Coordinates of C-alpha atoms and ligand atoms in Angstrom, one line a residue:
M1 CA 134.1 -69.9 -69.4
P2 CA 130.7 -69.5 -71.2
D3 CA 131.0 -70.7 -74.8
R4 CA 128.7 -68.2 -76.5
K5 CA 128.0 -68.8 -80.2
T6 CA 128.9 -65.7 -82.2
K7 CA 127.5 -64.8 -85.5
S8 CA 130.9 -65.6 -86.9
D9 CA 130.5 -69.2 -85.6
R10 CA 127.2 -69.6 -87.4
E11 CA 127.6 -67.9 -90.7
P12 CA 130.7 -69.0 -92.7
V13 CA 131.6 -67.0 -95.7
S14 CA 134.1 -67.7 -98.4
R15 CA 137.5 -68.2 -96.8
R16 CA 139.2 -66.8 -99.9
A17 CA 137.3 -63.5 -99.7
A18 CA 137.6 -63.4 -95.9
L19 CA 141.3 -63.8 -96.0
G20 CA 141.7 -61.1 -98.7
L21 CA 143.8 -63.5 -100.8
G22 CA 141.8 -63.2 -104.0
V23 CA 145.0 -62.6 -105.8
A24 CA 146.0 -66.2 -105.4
A25 CA 143.7 -68.0 -107.7
S26 CA 146.0 -71.1 -108.0
A27 CA 146.2 -71.3 -104.3
A28 CA 142.4 -71.3 -103.9
A29 CA 142.5 -74.8 -102.5
A30 CA 144.7 -73.6 -99.7
V31 CA 142.3 -70.9 -98.6
S32 CA 138.9 -72.3 -99.4
G33 CA 136.5 -73.4 -96.7
A34 CA 134.6 -71.9 -93.9
Q35 CA 135.7 -68.7 -92.3
A36 CA 134.7 -66.1 -89.8
A37 CA 132.2 -63.5 -90.9
P38 CA 132.5 -60.0 -89.3
A39 CA 131.7 -60.4 -85.6
P40 CA 128.7 -58.5 -84.2
Q41 CA 128.8 -55.5 -82.0
G42 CA 127.6 -56.0 -78.4
A43 CA 128.7 -57.7 -75.3
A44 CA 132.3 -59.0 -75.0
R45 CA 132.7 -62.6 -76.3
E46 CA 134.6 -64.8 -73.9
V47 CA 137.7 -66.8 -74.6
D48 CA 140.7 -68.1 -72.6
V49 CA 143.2 -66.1 -74.7
V50 CA 142.9 -63.2 -77.1
V51 CA 145.6 -63.1 -79.7
V52 CA 146.3 -59.7 -81.4
G53 CA 147.6 -60.1 -85.0
A54 CA 147.3 -62.9 -87.5
G55 CA 150.9 -63.1 -88.7
F56 CA 153.0 -66.2 -88.2
A57 CA 153.5 -65.4 -84.4
G58 CA 149.8 -64.9 -83.7
L59 CA 148.6 -67.9 -85.8
T60 CA 151.2 -70.2 -84.2
A61 CA 150.3 -69.1 -80.7
A62 CA 146.6 -69.6 -81.3
R63 CA 147.0 -73.0 -82.8
A64 CA 149.2 -74.2 -80.0
L65 CA 146.7 -73.0 -77.4
R66 CA 143.8 -74.6 -79.3
R67 CA 145.7 -77.8 -79.4
A68 CA 146.0 -77.6 -75.6
G69 CA 142.2 -77.3 -75.4
R70 CA 142.0 -73.6 -74.9
K71 CA 139.5 -71.3 -76.5
V72 CA 141.1 -68.5 -78.5
V73 CA 140.3 -65.7 -80.8
V74 CA 142.8 -64.0 -83.2
L75 CA 141.9 -60.4 -83.8
E76 CA 143.6 -59.1 -87.0
A77 CA 143.4 -55.5 -88.1
D78 CA 143.9 -56.2 -91.8
G79 CA 141.5 -57.8 -94.2
R80 CA 143.9 -60.7 -94.7
V81 CA 146.2 -62.9 -92.6
G82 CA 150.0 -63.2 -92.9
G83 CA 151.2 -59.8 -91.7
R84 CA 154.6 -59.3 -93.1
T85 CA 154.1 -62.2 -95.5
K86 CA 151.6 -61.6 -98.3
A87 CA 150.6 -63.2 -101.6
G88 CA 151.0 -61.3 -104.9
R89 CA 150.8 -62.3 -108.5
V90 CA 153.3 -61.7 -111.3
A91 CA 152.9 -63.2 -114.8
G92 CA 150.3 -65.6 -113.5
E93 CA 152.6 -66.9 -110.7
V94 CA 151.7 -66.5 -107.1
V95 CA 154.6 -64.9 -105.3
D96 CA 155.6 -63.6 -101.9
L97 CA 155.4 -59.8 -101.6
G98 CA 156.8 -60.2 -98.0
G99 CA 158.9 -62.9 -96.3
Q100 CA 159.9 -65.7 -98.6
W101 CA 163.2 -67.5 -97.9
V102 CA 164.1 -70.1 -95.4
G103 CA 167.5 -71.4 -94.5
P104 CA 169.3 -74.1 -92.5
G105 CA 168.7 -73.7 -88.7
Q106 CA 165.3 -72.3 -89.3
T107 CA 163.9 -75.5 -88.0
R108 CA 160.5 -74.2 -86.9
L109 CA 159.6 -72.9 -90.3
L110 CA 160.9 -76.0 -92.1
A111 CA 158.8 -78.2 -89.7
L112 CA 155.7 -76.1 -90.3
A113 CA 156.2 -76.4 -94.1
E114 CA 156.4 -80.1 -93.7
E115 CA 153.4 -80.3 -91.5
L116 CA 151.3 -78.2 -93.9
G117 CA 152.6 -80.0 -97.0
V118 CA 154.4 -77.0 -98.5
A119 CA 157.3 -78.1 -100.7
T120 CA 160.6 -76.3 -100.9
Y121 CA 163.1 -75.7 -103.7
P122 CA 166.6 -74.2 -103.7
Q123 CA 167.3 -70.6 -104.6
Y124 CA 168.9 -70.6 -108.1
V125 CA 172.7 -69.9 -107.7
E126 CA 174.2 -71.3 -110.9
G127 CA 176.6 -68.9 -112.8
K128 CA 178.2 -65.7 -111.8
N129 CA 177.0 -63.1 -109.3
I130 CA 177.8 -59.5 -109.9
I131 CA 179.2 -57.2 -107.3
D132 CA 179.8 -53.5 -108.1
V133 CA 181.3 -51.7 -105.2
D134 CA 183.3 -48.5 -105.1
G135 CA 183.7 -48.4 -108.9
R136 CA 184.9 -52.0 -109.2
R137 CA 182.6 -54.3 -111.0
V138 CA 183.2 -58.0 -110.8
A139 CA 181.4 -61.2 -111.8
Y140 CA 182.3 -64.1 -109.4
E141 CA 181.0 -67.4 -108.3
G142 CA 180.2 -68.6 -104.8
E143 CA 179.3 -67.0 -101.5
V144 CA 182.4 -64.8 -100.8
P145 CA 182.0 -61.4 -102.4
A146 CA 184.9 -60.7 -104.7
L147 CA 186.1 -57.3 -103.4
G148 CA 189.7 -57.5 -104.5
P149 CA 192.4 -59.3 -102.4
Q150 CA 192.9 -56.6 -99.7
A151 CA 189.2 -55.8 -99.2
T152 CA 188.2 -59.4 -99.3
A153 CA 190.6 -60.2 -96.5
E154 CA 189.5 -57.2 -94.5
F155 CA 185.8 -58.0 -95.1
A156 CA 186.4 -61.5 -93.7
E157 CA 188.1 -60.0 -90.7
V158 CA 185.2 -57.6 -90.1
V159 CA 182.6 -60.5 -90.3
G160 CA 184.8 -62.6 -88.0
K161 CA 184.8 -59.8 -85.4
I162 CA 181.1 -59.5 -85.5
E163 CA 180.7 -63.2 -85.2
A164 CA 183.1 -63.3 -82.2
L165 CA 181.1 -60.6 -80.5
A166 CA 177.8 -62.4 -81.4
A167 CA 179.1 -65.5 -79.6
Q168 CA 179.4 -63.5 -76.4
V169 CA 176.0 -61.8 -76.6
P170 CA 172.9 -63.7 -75.5
A171 CA 170.3 -63.2 -78.3
L172 CA 167.5 -63.2 -75.7
A173 CA 169.0 -60.5 -73.6
P174 CA 171.8 -58.7 -75.4
W175 CA 171.7 -55.9 -72.8
T176 CA 173.1 -58.3 -70.2
A177 CA 176.4 -58.9 -72.2
P178 CA 179.5 -57.5 -70.4
M179 CA 180.3 -55.1 -73.3
A180 CA 176.6 -54.3 -74.0
A181 CA 176.9 -50.6 -73.0
E182 CA 179.9 -50.1 -75.3
L183 CA 178.3 -51.8 -78.3
D184 CA 175.0 -50.0 -77.8
S185 CA 176.7 -46.6 -77.5
Q186 CA 177.6 -46.7 -81.3
T187 CA 175.9 -47.2 -84.6
I188 CA 176.9 -50.0 -87.0
E189 CA 178.5 -47.1 -89.0
S190 CA 180.7 -45.8 -86.3
W191 CA 181.9 -49.3 -85.4
L192 CA 182.6 -49.9 -89.1
L193 CA 184.6 -46.7 -89.4
A194 CA 186.7 -47.8 -86.5
N195 CA 187.1 -51.4 -87.6
A196 CA 187.4 -51.3 -91.4
R197 CA 189.9 -49.2 -93.2
L198 CA 189.2 -49.9 -96.9
P199 CA 186.3 -48.1 -98.6
A200 CA 185.2 -51.3 -100.4
T201 CA 184.9 -53.1 -97.1
R202 CA 182.8 -50.3 -95.6
T203 CA 180.6 -50.0 -98.7
M204 CA 180.0 -53.7 -98.8
M205 CA 179.0 -53.8 -95.2
R206 CA 176.7 -50.9 -95.7
L207 CA 175.0 -52.7 -98.6
L208 CA 174.7 -56.0 -96.6
V209 CA 173.3 -54.3 -93.5
R210 CA 170.7 -52.7 -95.8
A211 CA 169.9 -56.0 -97.3
V212 CA 169.5 -57.9 -94.0
M213 CA 168.1 -55.2 -91.7
S214 CA 166.4 -52.9 -94.3
A215 CA 168.1 -49.9 -92.6
E216 CA 171.2 -47.8 -92.9
T217 CA 174.3 -48.6 -90.8
S218 CA 174.0 -45.0 -89.5
E219 CA 170.6 -45.7 -88.0
V220 CA 171.0 -48.9 -86.1
S221 CA 172.8 -49.7 -82.8
F222 CA 175.8 -51.9 -83.2
L223 CA 174.6 -54.0 -80.3
A224 CA 171.3 -54.6 -82.2
C225 CA 173.4 -55.8 -85.2
V226 CA 175.4 -58.2 -83.0
A227 CA 172.3 -59.5 -81.3
Y228 CA 170.7 -60.0 -84.7
A229 CA 173.7 -62.1 -85.8
A230 CA 173.6 -64.0 -82.4
A231 CA 170.0 -64.9 -83.0
A232 CA 171.0 -66.3 -86.5
G233 CA 174.0 -68.2 -85.3
G234 CA 176.4 -65.7 -86.9
F235 CA 176.6 -62.9 -89.4
S236 CA 177.5 -65.2 -92.3
P237 CA 174.1 -67.1 -92.2
L238 CA 172.4 -63.8 -92.6
I239 CA 174.2 -62.7 -95.8
S240 CA 174.6 -66.1 -97.5
T241 CA 172.5 -67.9 -100.1
R242 CA 174.0 -71.4 -99.9
G243 CA 174.1 -72.4 -96.3
G244 CA 172.3 -69.1 -95.2
A245 CA 169.0 -67.5 -94.8
Q246 CA 168.5 -67.1 -98.6
E247 CA 169.0 -70.8 -99.4
T248 CA 165.5 -72.1 -100.0
L249 CA 162.1 -71.0 -101.3
F250 CA 158.6 -72.4 -100.8
D251 CA 156.8 -73.7 -103.9
G252 CA 153.8 -71.4 -104.1
G253 CA 155.1 -69.0 -101.5
A254 CA 155.6 -68.7 -97.7
W255 CA 152.4 -66.7 -97.3
Q256 CA 150.3 -69.9 -97.9
M257 CA 151.4 -71.3 -94.5
A258 CA 149.7 -68.4 -92.8
A259 CA 146.6 -69.0 -94.9
K260 CA 146.6 -72.7 -94.0
M261 CA 147.1 -72.0 -90.3
A262 CA 144.1 -69.6 -90.4
Q263 CA 142.1 -72.1 -92.3
D264 CA 142.8 -74.5 -89.5
L265 CA 141.6 -72.0 -86.9
G266 CA 138.4 -71.2 -88.8
P267 CA 136.1 -68.8 -87.2
A268 CA 138.6 -68.1 -84.4
V269 CA 140.3 -65.7 -86.8
V270 CA 138.5 -62.4 -87.1
L271 CA 139.6 -60.1 -89.8
N272 CA 139.2 -56.3 -90.1
A273 CA 139.3 -56.2 -86.3
Q274 CA 141.9 -53.7 -85.4
V275 CA 142.5 -53.7 -81.6
K276 CA 142.0 -50.2 -80.3
A277 CA 142.1 -50.8 -76.6
I278 CA 143.2 -53.4 -74.0
A279 CA 142.0 -53.0 -70.5
Q280 CA 143.0 -55.4 -67.7
D281 CA 141.6 -56.1 -64.3
E282 CA 142.1 -58.7 -61.7
A283 CA 140.1 -61.3 -63.5
G284 CA 141.1 -60.8 -67.1
V285 CA 141.4 -58.5 -70.1
T286 CA 138.9 -56.7 -72.3
V287 CA 140.1 -56.2 -75.9
T288 CA 138.2 -53.7 -77.9
T289 CA 137.9 -53.5 -81.7
A290 CA 135.6 -51.7 -84.1
Q291 CA 133.7 -55.0 -84.2
G292 CA 133.1 -55.1 -80.5
A293 CA 135.0 -56.4 -77.5
W294 CA 136.4 -59.8 -76.5
R295 CA 137.1 -60.9 -73.0
G296 CA 139.9 -63.2 -72.1
R297 CA 142.0 -64.3 -69.2
Y298 CA 145.2 -63.2 -71.0
V299 CA 146.1 -61.4 -74.2
I300 CA 149.1 -62.1 -76.5
V301 CA 150.1 -59.1 -78.5
T302 CA 152.1 -60.0 -81.6
A303 CA 152.2 -56.7 -83.4
P304 CA 155.7 -55.2 -83.5
P305 CA 156.4 -52.7 -80.7
A306 CA 155.8 -49.6 -82.8
M307 CA 152.4 -51.0 -83.9
A308 CA 151.5 -52.3 -80.4
A309 CA 152.1 -48.8 -79.1
R310 CA 149.1 -47.6 -81.1
I311 CA 146.8 -49.6 -78.8
D312 CA 145.3 -47.7 -75.8
Y313 CA 146.2 -49.6 -72.6
T314 CA 144.4 -49.4 -69.2
P315 CA 146.1 -49.1 -66.9
A316 CA 148.9 -47.4 -68.9
L317 CA 151.9 -49.5 -69.8
P318 CA 155.0 -49.1 -67.6
A319 CA 157.3 -46.3 -68.7
Q320 CA 160.0 -48.7 -69.8
R321 CA 157.7 -50.5 -72.2
D322 CA 156.4 -47.3 -73.5
G323 CA 159.9 -46.0 -74.0
L324 CA 160.9 -49.2 -75.8
S325 CA 157.9 -48.8 -78.2
Q326 CA 159.1 -45.3 -79.1
R327 CA 162.6 -46.6 -79.9
M328 CA 161.8 -49.6 -82.1
P329 CA 161.1 -48.2 -85.6
L330 CA 160.6 -50.6 -88.4
G331 CA 163.1 -50.7 -91.2
C332 CA 162.2 -49.4 -94.6
V333 CA 161.6 -51.7 -97.5
I334 CA 159.9 -52.0 -100.9
K335 CA 159.9 -55.4 -102.6
V336 CA 159.7 -55.8 -106.3
H337 CA 159.0 -58.8 -108.6
L338 CA 159.9 -58.6 -112.3
A339 CA 158.8 -61.2 -114.9
Y340 CA 160.4 -61.8 -118.3
A341 CA 159.6 -64.1 -121.2
R342 CA 162.7 -66.1 -120.2
P343 CA 165.6 -65.9 -117.7
F344 CA 167.9 -64.2 -120.3
W345 CA 170.6 -63.4 -117.8
R346 CA 171.2 -67.2 -117.4
E347 CA 172.2 -67.2 -121.1
Q348 CA 174.9 -64.7 -120.2
G349 CA 176.2 -67.1 -117.5
L350 CA 174.8 -64.9 -114.7
S351 CA 173.1 -66.2 -111.5
G352 CA 170.8 -63.2 -111.4
L353 CA 172.3 -61.9 -108.0
V354 CA 173.5 -58.3 -108.2
I355 CA 174.7 -56.2 -105.3
S356 CA 175.7 -52.7 -106.2
D357 CA 176.3 -49.2 -104.7
R358 CA 175.6 -47.6 -108.1
T359 CA 171.9 -48.5 -108.0
E360 CA 169.1 -47.6 -105.6
F361 CA 167.3 -50.9 -106.4
G362 CA 169.0 -54.0 -105.1
P363 CA 170.1 -56.5 -104.2
W364 CA 168.1 -58.6 -106.7
F365 CA 168.0 -62.4 -107.2
D366 CA 166.8 -64.9 -109.8
H367 CA 163.3 -65.9 -108.9
S368 CA 162.3 -67.8 -112.1
P369 CA 159.3 -70.1 -111.8
L370 CA 160.1 -73.8 -111.6
K371 CA 157.9 -74.6 -114.6
G372 CA 157.0 -72.8 -117.9
G373 CA 160.3 -71.4 -119.0
G374 CA 159.6 -67.8 -117.8
G375 CA 162.2 -65.7 -116.0
S376 CA 161.7 -63.6 -112.9
L377 CA 163.8 -61.5 -110.6
V378 CA 163.0 -60.4 -107.1
G379 CA 164.7 -57.5 -105.4
F380 CA 164.4 -54.7 -102.9
F381 CA 164.8 -51.0 -102.2
D382 CA 166.1 -51.2 -98.6
G383 CA 166.9 -48.6 -96.0
G384 CA 167.8 -45.2 -97.5
P385 CA 166.6 -46.1 -101.1
A386 CA 163.3 -47.3 -99.6
Q387 CA 162.9 -44.0 -97.7
R388 CA 163.7 -42.0 -100.9
W389 CA 161.4 -44.1 -103.2
A390 CA 158.4 -45.0 -101.1
D391 CA 156.4 -41.8 -101.8
R392 CA 157.4 -41.5 -105.5
P393 CA 154.8 -42.4 -108.2
A394 CA 154.8 -46.1 -108.9
A395 CA 155.6 -45.5 -112.6
E396 CA 158.8 -43.6 -111.6
R397 CA 159.8 -46.5 -109.2
R398 CA 159.3 -49.0 -112.0
A399 CA 161.3 -47.0 -114.4
K400 CA 164.1 -46.8 -111.9
V401 CA 164.1 -50.5 -111.2
L402 CA 164.3 -51.3 -114.9
K403 CA 167.1 -48.8 -115.5
D404 CA 169.1 -50.3 -112.6
V405 CA 168.6 -53.9 -113.8
A406 CA 169.5 -52.9 -117.4
L407 CA 172.8 -51.5 -116.1
Y408 CA 173.9 -55.1 -115.5
F409 CA 171.7 -57.3 -117.6
G410 CA 171.4 -55.1 -120.8
E411 CA 168.5 -53.7 -122.7
A412 CA 166.4 -56.9 -122.5
A413 CA 165.8 -55.9 -118.9
L414 CA 163.8 -52.9 -120.0
S415 CA 160.9 -55.0 -121.3
P416 CA 159.4 -57.2 -118.5
V417 CA 156.2 -58.9 -119.2
D418 CA 154.9 -58.1 -115.7
Y419 CA 155.9 -56.2 -112.6
A420 CA 154.6 -56.3 -109.0
E421 CA 155.6 -54.4 -105.9
E422 CA 154.8 -53.9 -102.3
V423 CA 155.7 -50.6 -100.5
W424 CA 155.9 -52.0 -97.0
T425 CA 157.1 -48.7 -95.7
R426 CA 153.7 -47.2 -96.6
A427 CA 151.6 -50.1 -95.6
P428 CA 149.3 -48.7 -92.8
L429 CA 149.3 -51.8 -90.7
Q430 CA 153.0 -52.7 -91.0
R431 CA 154.6 -49.3 -91.6
G432 CA 157.8 -51.0 -92.7
G433 CA 159.8 -54.2 -92.5
Y434 CA 161.5 -56.6 -92.3
V435 CA 162.0 -56.0 -88.6
S436 CA 162.3 -53.3 -85.9
V437 CA 165.7 -51.7 -85.8
P438 CA 166.7 -50.1 -82.5
P439 CA 169.0 -47.1 -82.5
P440 CA 171.9 -46.7 -80.1
G441 CA 170.9 -46.7 -76.4
A442 CA 167.5 -48.4 -76.9
L443 CA 168.3 -51.9 -76.0
T444 CA 170.5 -51.3 -72.9
A445 CA 167.9 -48.8 -71.5
F446 CA 164.6 -50.3 -72.6
G447 CA 165.4 -53.8 -73.9
P448 CA 164.2 -55.7 -70.8
A449 CA 160.7 -54.5 -71.6
L450 CA 160.7 -56.3 -75.0
R451 CA 159.5 -59.6 -73.6
A452 CA 158.5 -58.8 -70.0
S453 CA 154.7 -59.4 -69.6
V454 CA 152.7 -56.6 -68.2
G455 CA 150.1 -58.1 -66.0
R456 CA 147.9 -60.2 -68.3
I457 CA 149.5 -58.8 -71.4
H458 CA 152.1 -61.1 -73.1
W459 CA 154.3 -60.0 -76.0
A460 CA 155.2 -62.1 -79.0
G461 CA 156.2 -61.5 -82.6
T462 CA 159.5 -62.0 -84.4
E463 CA 161.1 -59.1 -82.5
T464 CA 160.9 -61.1 -79.3
A465 CA 162.3 -64.4 -80.6
E466 CA 165.2 -66.2 -79.0
A467 CA 166.5 -67.3 -82.4
W468 CA 166.1 -65.9 -85.9
T469 CA 164.8 -62.6 -84.8
G470 CA 163.3 -60.7 -87.7
Y471 CA 162.5 -63.9 -89.6
I472 CA 159.4 -66.0 -90.1
D473 CA 161.1 -68.7 -88.1
G474 CA 161.5 -66.3 -85.2
A475 CA 157.9 -65.3 -85.4
I476 CA 156.9 -69.0 -85.1
R477 CA 159.2 -69.5 -82.1
S478 CA 157.8 -66.4 -80.4
G479 CA 154.3 -67.7 -80.9
E480 CA 155.2 -71.1 -79.5
H481 CA 156.9 -69.5 -76.5
A482 CA 154.0 -67.2 -75.7
A483 CA 151.5 -70.0 -76.0
Q484 CA 153.6 -72.2 -73.6
V485 CA 153.9 -69.4 -71.0
V486 CA 150.3 -68.3 -71.2
G487 CA 149.1 -71.9 -71.4
G488 CA 151.0 -72.6 -68.2
L489 CA 149.1 -69.8 -66.4
L490 CA 145.6 -70.9 -67.3
Ligands
LIG501 C1 159.7 -57.4 -97.7 C2 160.0 -58.4 -96.7 C3 160.8 -59.4 -96.9 C4 161.1 -60.4 -95.9 N1 161.8 -61.5 -96.2 C5 161.9 -62.5 -95.4 C6 162.4 -63.8 -95.7 O1 162.8 -63.9 -96.9 N2 162.5 -64.7 -94.8 C7 162.0 -64.6 -93.5 O2 162.0 -65.5 -92.7 N3 161.5 -63.4 -93.1 C8 161.4 -62.4 -94.0 N4 160.8 -61.2 -93.7 C9 160.4 -61.0 -92.3 C10 159.1 -61.8 -91.9 O3 158.2 -61.6 -92.9 C11 158.7 -61.4 -90.5 O4 159.7 -61.6 -89.6 C12 157.5 -62.2 -90.0 O5 156.5 -62.4 -91.0 C13 156.9 -61.5 -88.8 O6 155.8 -62.2 -88.3 P1 155.1 -61.7 -87.0 O7 153.9 -62.6 -86.8 O8 156.0 -61.6 -85.9 O9 154.6 -60.2 -87.3 P2 153.6 -59.6 -88.4 O10 153.7 -60.5 -89.6 O11 153.9 -58.2 -88.5 O12 152.2 -59.8 -87.7 C14 151.6 -58.9 -86.9 C15 150.1 -58.7 -87.3 O13 149.5 -57.9 -86.3 C16 148.6 -57.1 -87.0 N5 148.3 -55.9 -86.2 C17 149.0 -54.8 -86.0 N6 148.4 -54.0 -85.1 C18 147.2 -54.6 -84.8 C19 146.1 -54.2 -84.0 N7 146.1 -53.0 -83.3 N8 145.0 -55.0 -83.9 C20 145.0 -56.2 -84.6 N9 146.0 -56.6 -85.4 C21 147.1 -55.8 -85.5 C22 149.2 -56.8 -88.3 O14 148.3 -56.4 -89.3 C23 149.9 -58.1 -88.6 O15 149.1 -59.0 -89.4 C24 160.5 -60.2 -94.6 C25 159.7 -59.1 -94.4 C26 159.4 -58.2 -95.4 C27 158.5 -57.1 -95.1

C-alpha cells in the first residue's frame, strides 16, 4: 500500500480542540498532544482498514490493527471521540454524560482502565435506598428491592425465570435457541402479564427494564431481553449495584479512556468526517466523507445499525441487513447530573438511590465527588419519560427533575449549585441510547445479519458483542473481535 502523507499527518493541531473536549479542563493532560487536522479533499488516501466511528468499538479495533502493523484510519462524524460516552462538567467536576459504570465480569473495560492508568472507585451505597412502587414507599438497605413479602417473592421468581431462559439462549445468536420464535413473538410486557400476577412486581420490572434498556417493556422483544441478560451472565448483574453493572465508577470518567485511545492513534483519527458512502469492489472499499475519500482493503463499521443504515452502500446491502437496520431503534434516554453544596441526603441516612413510579425522572444515584465535600446525584429519564421530555424546553425539564428529587429528599433538593444534562434521544449522531432495542420478530427474522460481514464490510459496536451487549465492555469486545477477523484476512 502506498503510504501517502496527508495534510493531517503534517499539521498537528491542539488535540483538545480537535477532540471537542474543551469542557474537560482538568483532563487536559489526557487529551493534549498532536492530532489530526481536517483532511484535504482530493484522491482517496490509502490504508489497510477504514474504521467508521470513534466510540470504544472503533478505537479498540483501530488500536488492535495498528498494533498488528496495519495502517488504519478512524473516520468519526462528530467533532469529538467517545460516541455514547461523553465528558461534561458539573460544579467544576468532569463527569460522564454517557456511559459511566463498570461491574464485575466487564473484564475488557477493567483491563483497558488499568492499561490507560484510569483509577476506579466504588459506587456509594451506604444507607437506605428508596423504592416507591404502586403507592408503597419504603426505605431499605441492600440489593433486593423491598416490595413487600408477596411481591418480593414473586419478583425473585420472575428474575429467576428470566435467568433460567438466559442460560439456554446463546448471547451471540439468540435466534438459534429452541424457544427463540416463542420468546420473540412477544414483548417483555406480554411475557410479564403472563408471568407476574402482582401489580408491584409488574411495575418494578417495568421500571427496571426502563433503567437497563432505556425502553418500555411494551416496545421490546422478550427474546431481546433474555439475550441481553445472557450477554451479562444473568438479569441480576444488570440491575444490581453491588456485584452488578453499577458497582464501580472511573475517577475522572469513562469518557477519558476514549480520549486516551484516540491520543494513542494520533492523526489516524479524523473528526468531523461523517461517512456518507461505502462502495466496494473486488480489490477494496472506497469510503467517502465530506472531507474526501479513503481507500482500504476492508471497512469496519461500528455505528449502531440504525445509524449505519444512513450510509449509502454500493452495491446495496442484502435485504436481510437492510431489514435489520429498520428494526433496531435506539432506546430513549436523557442523563442528568445535579450538584449540591453537600450530599445532604446522606445526613438523612439515605444512599441517594431512588426508584419510583411516581416520578418521570429516575432512577437516580449518589454521584458525589471523592474530594471537596460537595454532593451530586446522577439520574435518567428513560424510555417513555425520555420520549415525553426530550423536546420540552430545558428549563421545564430541570424544574421537573428538581420537583421529582424533592419529593424524596425534601426542599433542599430544589436548590442545586449546578445542573448538566445530555438529551441523547435528540443527539443527531446517536439518536438515542444506551443501546438498540429490537421489537418482537426482529431478531428471529433478521438477527443473523447483525454480525454477518457483507463482502469487505465488517460490523462491530456494542450491539454485536458476544458479552455485555449494550455496555462499553461489549463495545471493546466487538472492536477486538472485528480487528481479529479483519486482521486475519489481510
Ligand atoms: C446515557 C447513557 C448511559 C450509559 N451508561 C452506561 C454505563 O454506565 N456503563 C456502560 O458500560 N455503558 C453505558 N452506556 C452504553 C455505552 O455508552 C455504549 O454501549 C458504548 O459507548 C457504545 O460504544 P460503541 O463504540 O459500540 O458505539 P458508539 O459509542 O455509538 O460509537 C459509534 C460512533 O460512530 C459514529 N458514527 C455514526 N455514524 C457515523 C458515520 N456515518 N460516519 C462516521 N461516524 C459515524 C458516532 O458519532 C459514534 O462516535 C450508556 C449509554 C448512554 C447513552
